[in-house]
């Protein structure tokens, strides 16, 4: 389809589908690579835990608090980080984030005491803070509403893909013994340094806005900028709203509460899955990581199917709420006692389809509901709730395990979080179709 775009007084045809493909191929691969590295560096402690705990003598409660305290550090720059991307520069902000978190992640190899573990995880959270909400805002600079869920789906494929890839890579690294250092130490070093390299490349490879894109023609730049500006004006004319008012909206707080409750189970499931699978299977560390990789591979399919379905139907809220509720029921099924491991693993694979399906539809809700600046602040606030959940869910899980509660009890705790989070989201009043 060709659109005629007025540029410098002349009418220049713009092939809109070709423009969409050009933007997607330029923006998505690099951003996906950044998020893949980010999530692996955040979650690889779940893989390292299989050997790190025994080496350092850390209890389950120490790990629960240490894993969770990452999210306390992450809370600090959530809203400022999103606003910096909206009003300053995504490439400069992402450069700072990548370099600092890569160095801190690699430094995790040298912790020896619980206090050092807590500080390293806290600083990793501070270093990475603002990255995910910044990406959500950054996508609103490049993708129109009807395409945003699909773009987010491709981004969020990085979450299960990074963990599916990280499981076998981490399994190999755990067996490395080199220069007097154990495998879990090399795991942190090898998986942390790519973030530093990508951070150095980001300023020259990432483009902040269409107006800065020398890889687009003048007509393409004008067309894309005009289309995004028209969407923003339409929201302002229908519902003019400032940042402070946006943060007081009931719909925003229902999104905050819904993801806080749901993610309490989601993050805990991610970080404790290898331990849970090892206990349920009775197998070795490498076997547990292989089964965990299968779970995350199923999650890749869930992300892609959900993004396609949400864009095709125009629905976001019910994809998010329904995905959470389905995850809760499937997790509860995996906790039914007396099942063989094969049946439990089947439940968990179906769980993965649902557990990763709700995320991309959910994160489009602020940007389709609010004007850009207000949406940026709301996204930061909502992600604060999501990361508070990471602290709470992991801390509670470690506390339960330290007091003798087994894997079935923990799976039921995760299930209850997802079910309640989905019910809360169902009450949020948000557009079900792009405006």
Short mmCIF file of N, CA and C in Angstrom, two decimals, residues 50-178:
data_model
loop_
_atom_site.label_atom_id
_atom_site.label_comp_id
_atom_site.label_asym_id
_atom_site.label_seq_id
_atom_site.Cartn_x
_atom_site.Cartn_y
_atom_site.Cartn_z
N UNK A 50 22.48 -23.77 41.96
CA UNK A 50 22.63 -25.22 42.09
C UNK A 50 24.00 -25.61 42.64
N UNK A 51 25.02 -24.78 42.42
CA UNK A 51 26.36 -25.06 42.96
C UNK A 51 26.80 -23.98 43.96
N UNK A 52 26.35 -22.76 43.76
CA UNK A 52 26.80 -21.63 44.57
C UNK A 52 26.42 -21.81 46.04
N UNK A 53 25.20 -22.30 46.27
CA UNK A 53 24.74 -22.46 47.64
C UNK A 53 25.61 -23.41 48.43
N UNK A 54 25.94 -24.53 47.84
CA UNK A 54 26.79 -25.52 48.52
C UNK A 54 28.19 -24.98 48.73
N UNK A 55 28.72 -24.26 47.72
CA UNK A 55 30.08 -23.73 47.80
C UNK A 55 30.22 -22.69 48.91
N UNK A 56 29.21 -21.82 49.04
CA UNK A 56 29.29 -20.72 50.00
C UNK A 56 28.53 -20.99 51.30
N UNK A 57 27.78 -22.08 51.33
CA UNK A 57 27.03 -22.40 52.53
C UNK A 57 25.81 -21.51 52.73
N UNK A 58 25.22 -21.01 51.64
CA UNK A 58 24.05 -20.15 51.74
C UNK A 58 22.79 -21.01 51.92
N UNK A 59 21.91 -20.59 52.81
CA UNK A 59 20.63 -21.29 53.01
C UNK A 59 19.62 -20.86 51.95
N UNK A 60 18.49 -21.57 51.91
CA UNK A 60 17.41 -21.21 50.99
C UNK A 60 16.88 -19.81 51.30
N UNK A 61 16.83 -19.46 52.58
CA UNK A 61 16.33 -18.14 52.96
C UNK A 61 17.29 -17.04 52.52
N UNK A 62 18.59 -17.29 52.61
CA UNK A 62 19.58 -16.32 52.12
C UNK A 62 19.39 -16.10 50.62
N UNK A 63 19.20 -17.19 49.87
CA UNK A 63 18.99 -17.04 48.43
C UNK A 63 17.68 -16.31 48.14
N UNK A 64 16.62 -16.63 48.88
CA UNK A 64 15.36 -15.96 48.65
C UNK A 64 15.46 -14.46 48.84
N UNK A 65 16.13 -14.03 49.91
CA UNK A 65 16.30 -12.60 50.15
C UNK A 65 17.24 -11.98 49.13
N UNK A 66 18.33 -12.67 48.82
CA UNK A 66 19.30 -12.13 47.86
C UNK A 66 18.72 -11.99 46.47
N UNK A 67 17.97 -13.01 46.03
CA UNK A 67 17.31 -12.93 44.72
C UNK A 67 16.32 -11.78 44.70
N UNK A 68 15.55 -11.66 45.78
CA UNK A 68 14.52 -10.64 45.83
C UNK A 68 15.04 -9.23 45.96
N UNK A 69 16.19 -9.05 46.62
CA UNK A 69 16.66 -7.70 46.89
C UNK A 69 17.12 -6.98 45.62
N UNK A 70 17.37 -7.75 44.57
CA UNK A 70 17.62 -7.14 43.25
C UNK A 70 16.51 -6.15 42.92
N UNK A 71 15.28 -6.53 43.19
CA UNK A 71 14.14 -5.74 42.78
C UNK A 71 13.96 -4.48 43.63
N UNK A 72 14.51 -4.49 44.84
CA UNK A 72 14.49 -3.27 45.65
C UNK A 72 15.38 -2.23 44.99
N UNK A 73 16.58 -2.63 44.56
CA UNK A 73 17.45 -1.71 43.85
C UNK A 73 16.83 -1.23 42.55
N UNK A 74 16.12 -2.14 41.88
CA UNK A 74 15.51 -1.81 40.59
C UNK A 74 14.44 -0.74 40.73
N UNK A 75 13.78 -0.69 41.89
CA UNK A 75 12.68 0.27 42.08
C UNK A 75 13.14 1.72 41.99
N UNK A 76 14.40 1.98 42.32
CA UNK A 76 14.84 3.35 42.55
C UNK A 76 14.69 4.25 41.33
N UNK A 77 15.01 3.74 40.15
CA UNK A 77 15.03 4.58 38.96
C UNK A 77 13.93 4.22 37.95
N UNK A 78 12.87 3.56 38.40
CA UNK A 78 11.83 3.13 37.47
C UNK A 78 11.18 4.30 36.73
N UNK A 79 10.53 5.18 37.45
CA UNK A 79 9.83 6.30 36.81
C UNK A 79 10.83 7.27 36.16
N UNK A 80 11.91 7.69 36.85
CA UNK A 80 12.88 8.57 36.18
C UNK A 80 13.45 7.94 34.91
N UNK A 81 13.71 6.62 34.92
CA UNK A 81 14.26 5.97 33.74
C UNK A 81 13.33 6.04 32.55
N UNK A 82 12.03 5.79 32.78
CA UNK A 82 11.06 5.88 31.69
C UNK A 82 10.96 7.30 31.15
N UNK A 83 10.97 8.29 32.05
CA UNK A 83 10.86 9.68 31.62
C UNK A 83 12.11 10.14 30.88
N UNK A 84 13.28 9.62 31.26
CA UNK A 84 14.51 9.98 30.55
C UNK A 84 14.47 9.51 29.10
N UNK A 85 13.90 8.33 28.86
CA UNK A 85 13.77 7.85 27.49
C UNK A 85 12.78 8.72 26.72
N UNK A 86 11.71 9.13 27.35
CA UNK A 86 10.69 9.95 26.69
C UNK A 86 11.23 11.34 26.38
N UNK A 87 11.99 11.92 27.29
CA UNK A 87 12.34 13.34 27.16
C UNK A 87 13.81 13.59 26.84
N UNK A 88 14.65 12.54 26.95
CA UNK A 88 16.08 12.74 26.70
C UNK A 88 16.55 11.82 25.59
N UNK A 89 17.14 10.68 25.90
CA UNK A 89 17.74 9.84 24.87
C UNK A 89 17.77 8.38 25.31
N UNK A 90 17.15 7.52 24.52
CA UNK A 90 17.15 6.09 24.82
C UNK A 90 18.56 5.52 24.69
N UNK A 91 19.28 5.88 23.63
CA UNK A 91 20.57 5.24 23.38
C UNK A 91 21.59 5.61 24.46
N UNK A 92 21.57 6.84 24.96
CA UNK A 92 22.51 7.23 26.01
C UNK A 92 22.15 6.57 27.34
N UNK A 93 20.86 6.50 27.63
CA UNK A 93 20.41 5.89 28.87
C UNK A 93 20.69 4.39 28.86
N UNK A 94 20.41 3.73 27.74
CA UNK A 94 20.66 2.30 27.65
C UNK A 94 22.16 1.98 27.71
N UNK A 95 22.98 2.85 27.17
CA UNK A 95 24.43 2.66 27.24
C UNK A 95 24.88 2.63 28.70
N UNK A 96 24.43 3.60 29.48
CA UNK A 96 24.78 3.65 30.91
C UNK A 96 24.34 2.38 31.63
N UNK A 97 23.10 1.97 31.34
CA UNK A 97 22.53 0.80 32.02
C UNK A 97 23.33 -0.46 31.69
N UNK A 98 23.58 -0.70 30.43
CA UNK A 98 24.24 -1.94 30.00
C UNK A 98 25.65 -2.08 30.57
N UNK A 99 26.43 -1.02 30.49
CA UNK A 99 27.82 -1.10 30.96
C UNK A 99 27.85 -1.36 32.46
N UNK A 100 27.05 -0.62 33.23
CA UNK A 100 27.11 -0.78 34.68
C UNK A 100 26.57 -2.13 35.13
N UNK A 101 25.44 -2.60 34.53
CA UNK A 101 24.93 -3.88 35.00
C UNK A 101 25.83 -5.04 34.57
N UNK A 102 26.49 -4.93 33.40
CA UNK A 102 27.41 -5.99 32.99
C UNK A 102 28.57 -6.15 33.95
N UNK A 103 29.12 -5.02 34.40
CA UNK A 103 30.23 -5.07 35.34
C UNK A 103 29.80 -5.62 36.70
N UNK A 104 28.62 -5.18 37.17
CA UNK A 104 28.13 -5.66 38.46
C UNK A 104 27.80 -7.15 38.39
N UNK A 105 27.19 -7.58 37.27
CA UNK A 105 26.84 -8.98 37.12
C UNK A 105 28.09 -9.86 37.15
N UNK A 106 29.14 -9.44 36.45
CA UNK A 106 30.39 -10.20 36.47
C UNK A 106 31.00 -10.23 37.86
N UNK A 107 30.84 -9.12 38.61
CA UNK A 107 31.39 -9.05 39.96
C UNK A 107 30.71 -10.00 40.94
N UNK A 108 29.53 -10.52 40.58
CA UNK A 108 28.84 -11.51 41.42
C UNK A 108 29.72 -12.73 41.64
N UNK A 109 30.68 -12.97 40.76
CA UNK A 109 31.57 -14.13 40.88
C UNK A 109 32.42 -14.07 42.14
N UNK A 110 32.56 -12.89 42.73
CA UNK A 110 33.52 -12.73 43.83
C UNK A 110 32.86 -12.57 45.19
N UNK A 111 31.54 -12.77 45.29
CA UNK A 111 30.89 -12.68 46.59
C UNK A 111 31.28 -13.90 47.43
N UNK A 112 31.36 -13.69 48.74
CA UNK A 112 31.73 -14.76 49.65
C UNK A 112 30.79 -14.86 50.85
N UNK A 113 30.13 -13.79 51.21
CA UNK A 113 29.27 -13.78 52.40
C UNK A 113 27.85 -13.40 52.00
N UNK A 114 26.85 -13.71 52.82
CA UNK A 114 25.48 -13.26 52.53
C UNK A 114 25.38 -11.76 52.33
N UNK A 115 26.09 -10.96 53.15
CA UNK A 115 26.02 -9.50 53.02
C UNK A 115 26.54 -9.06 51.64
N UNK A 116 27.65 -9.65 51.19
CA UNK A 116 28.18 -9.31 49.87
C UNK A 116 27.19 -9.72 48.77
N UNK A 117 26.56 -10.87 48.95
CA UNK A 117 25.55 -11.33 48.00
C UNK A 117 24.39 -10.35 47.92
N UNK A 118 23.91 -9.90 49.08
CA UNK A 118 22.79 -8.95 49.09
C UNK A 118 23.18 -7.64 48.41
N UNK A 119 24.38 -7.12 48.70
CA UNK A 119 24.81 -5.86 48.10
C UNK A 119 25.00 -6.00 46.59
N UNK A 120 25.57 -7.10 46.15
CA UNK A 120 25.77 -7.30 44.71
C UNK A 120 24.44 -7.35 43.98
N UNK A 121 23.47 -8.08 44.54
CA UNK A 121 22.15 -8.16 43.91
C UNK A 121 21.44 -6.80 43.94
N UNK A 122 21.57 -6.06 45.03
CA UNK A 122 20.97 -4.74 45.12
C UNK A 122 21.55 -3.80 44.06
N UNK A 123 22.88 -3.79 43.95
CA UNK A 123 23.54 -2.92 42.98
C UNK A 123 23.22 -3.33 41.54
N UNK A 124 23.04 -4.63 41.31
CA UNK A 124 22.64 -5.08 39.97
C UNK A 124 21.26 -4.51 39.63
N UNK A 125 20.37 -4.50 40.61
CA UNK A 125 19.05 -3.91 40.39
C UNK A 125 19.12 -2.43 40.10
N UNK A 126 19.94 -1.70 40.86
CA UNK A 126 20.12 -0.27 40.61
C UNK A 126 20.68 -0.04 39.21
N UNK A 127 21.66 -0.85 38.83
CA UNK A 127 22.30 -0.68 37.51
C UNK A 127 21.32 -0.90 36.38
N UNK A 128 20.43 -1.89 36.53
CA UNK A 128 19.51 -2.23 35.45
C UNK A 128 18.22 -1.41 35.48
N UNK A 129 18.02 -0.65 36.55
CA UNK A 129 16.76 0.07 36.75
C UNK A 129 16.43 0.96 35.56
N UNK A 130 15.17 0.97 35.20
CA UNK A 130 14.69 1.81 34.12
C UNK A 130 14.82 1.22 32.74
N UNK A 131 15.46 0.04 32.62
CA UNK A 131 15.69 -0.52 31.29
C UNK A 131 14.39 -0.99 30.63
N UNK A 132 13.64 -1.85 31.32
CA UNK A 132 12.42 -2.37 30.70
C UNK A 132 11.37 -1.29 30.46
N UNK A 133 11.03 -0.44 31.45
CA UNK A 133 10.07 0.62 31.13
C UNK A 133 10.59 1.56 30.06
N UNK A 134 11.91 1.74 30.01
CA UNK A 134 12.48 2.57 28.95
C UNK A 134 12.24 1.99 27.58
N UNK A 135 12.35 0.66 27.46
CA UNK A 135 12.08 0.00 26.18
C UNK A 135 10.61 0.15 25.79
N UNK A 136 9.71 0.00 26.76
CA UNK A 136 8.28 0.17 26.47
C UNK A 136 8.02 1.56 25.90
N UNK A 137 8.61 2.56 26.53
CA UNK A 137 8.46 3.94 26.03
C UNK A 137 9.12 4.09 24.67
N UNK A 138 10.30 3.51 24.51
CA UNK A 138 11.03 3.61 23.24
C UNK A 138 10.21 3.04 22.09
N UNK A 139 9.53 1.93 22.31
CA UNK A 139 8.69 1.35 21.26
C UNK A 139 7.56 2.29 20.86
N UNK A 140 7.07 3.09 21.79
CA UNK A 140 5.99 4.03 21.44
C UNK A 140 6.50 5.14 20.53
N UNK A 141 7.82 5.28 20.40
CA UNK A 141 8.41 6.25 19.47
C UNK A 141 8.52 5.70 18.05
N UNK A 142 8.33 4.39 17.89
CA UNK A 142 8.58 3.76 16.59
C UNK A 142 7.43 2.94 16.03
N UNK A 143 6.57 2.42 16.89
CA UNK A 143 5.52 1.51 16.44
C UNK A 143 4.15 2.09 16.78
N UNK A 144 3.26 2.12 15.79
CA UNK A 144 1.90 2.57 16.03
C UNK A 144 1.18 1.54 16.89
N UNK A 145 0.06 1.95 17.48
CA UNK A 145 -0.62 1.11 18.47
C UNK A 145 -0.96 -0.27 17.96
N UNK A 146 -1.45 -0.34 16.72
CA UNK A 146 -1.92 -1.64 16.22
C UNK A 146 -0.79 -2.63 16.02
N UNK A 147 0.45 -2.15 16.04
CA UNK A 147 1.61 -3.04 15.84
C UNK A 147 2.45 -3.21 17.10
N UNK A 148 2.06 -2.52 18.18
CA UNK A 148 2.93 -2.49 19.35
C UNK A 148 2.95 -3.82 20.09
N UNK A 149 1.80 -4.50 20.18
CA UNK A 149 1.78 -5.80 20.88
C UNK A 149 2.68 -6.80 20.18
N UNK A 150 2.66 -6.78 18.84
CA UNK A 150 3.50 -7.73 18.12
C UNK A 150 4.98 -7.41 18.32
N UNK A 151 5.31 -6.10 18.31
CA UNK A 151 6.70 -5.72 18.55
C UNK A 151 7.13 -6.12 19.96
N UNK A 152 6.26 -5.89 20.93
CA UNK A 152 6.58 -6.30 22.30
C UNK A 152 6.70 -7.81 22.42
N UNK A 153 5.89 -8.53 21.65
CA UNK A 153 5.98 -9.99 21.68
C UNK A 153 7.36 -10.45 21.22
N UNK A 154 7.86 -9.85 20.14
CA UNK A 154 9.19 -10.22 19.67
C UNK A 154 10.24 -9.85 20.71
N UNK A 155 10.06 -8.72 21.37
CA UNK A 155 10.99 -8.35 22.43
C UNK A 155 10.94 -9.37 23.56
N UNK A 156 9.73 -9.70 24.01
CA UNK A 156 9.57 -10.55 25.17
C UNK A 156 9.87 -12.02 24.89
N UNK A 157 10.01 -12.37 23.62
CA UNK A 157 10.56 -13.69 23.29
C UNK A 157 11.94 -13.83 23.91
N UNK A 158 12.63 -12.70 24.09
CA UNK A 158 13.97 -12.74 24.67
C UNK A 158 13.97 -13.32 26.07
N UNK A 159 12.85 -13.18 26.81
CA UNK A 159 12.82 -13.70 28.18
C UNK A 159 12.92 -15.22 28.20
N UNK A 160 11.95 -15.95 27.61
CA UNK A 160 12.12 -17.41 27.63
C UNK A 160 13.30 -17.89 26.79
N UNK A 161 13.62 -17.16 25.69
CA UNK A 161 14.74 -17.58 24.87
C UNK A 161 16.06 -17.47 25.63
N UNK A 162 16.22 -16.37 26.38
CA UNK A 162 17.47 -16.20 27.13
C UNK A 162 17.62 -17.30 28.18
N UNK A 163 16.50 -17.69 28.80
CA UNK A 163 16.56 -18.72 29.82
C UNK A 163 16.69 -20.12 29.20
N UNK A 164 16.02 -20.32 28.05
CA UNK A 164 16.17 -21.60 27.36
C UNK A 164 17.61 -21.78 26.87
N UNK A 165 18.21 -20.70 26.39
CA UNK A 165 19.61 -20.74 25.96
C UNK A 165 20.55 -20.78 27.16
N UNK A 166 20.19 -19.99 28.18
CA UNK A 166 21.05 -19.90 29.36
C UNK A 166 21.16 -21.20 30.13
N UNK A 167 20.10 -22.02 30.10
CA UNK A 167 20.13 -23.27 30.86
C UNK A 167 21.24 -24.21 30.40
N UNK A 168 21.32 -24.56 29.10
CA UNK A 168 22.43 -25.46 28.69
C UNK A 168 23.80 -24.79 28.76
N UNK A 169 23.87 -23.49 28.45
CA UNK A 169 25.16 -22.80 28.55
C UNK A 169 25.64 -22.78 30.00
N UNK A 170 24.71 -22.49 30.91
CA UNK A 170 25.07 -22.46 32.33
C UNK A 170 25.44 -23.85 32.83
N UNK A 171 24.77 -24.86 32.30
CA UNK A 171 25.09 -26.23 32.69
C UNK A 171 26.54 -26.56 32.34
N UNK A 172 26.98 -26.13 31.17
CA UNK A 172 28.37 -26.37 30.78
C UNK A 172 29.34 -25.56 31.64
N UNK A 173 28.99 -24.30 31.91
CA UNK A 173 29.88 -23.44 32.69
C UNK A 173 30.01 -23.91 34.13
N UNK A 174 28.97 -24.53 34.67
CA UNK A 174 29.04 -25.00 36.06
C UNK A 174 30.12 -26.05 36.26
N UNK A 175 30.51 -26.73 35.20
CA UNK A 175 31.53 -27.77 35.31
C UNK A 175 32.95 -27.27 35.01
N UNK A 176 33.07 -25.95 34.73
CA UNK A 176 34.38 -25.38 34.42
C UNK A 176 35.18 -25.17 35.71
N UNK A 177 36.44 -25.52 35.68
CA UNK A 177 37.38 -25.21 36.77
C UNK A 177 38.62 -24.59 36.13
N UNK A 178 38.84 -23.30 36.37
CA UNK A 178 39.92 -22.61 35.66
C UNK A 178 40.48 -21.50 36.55
#
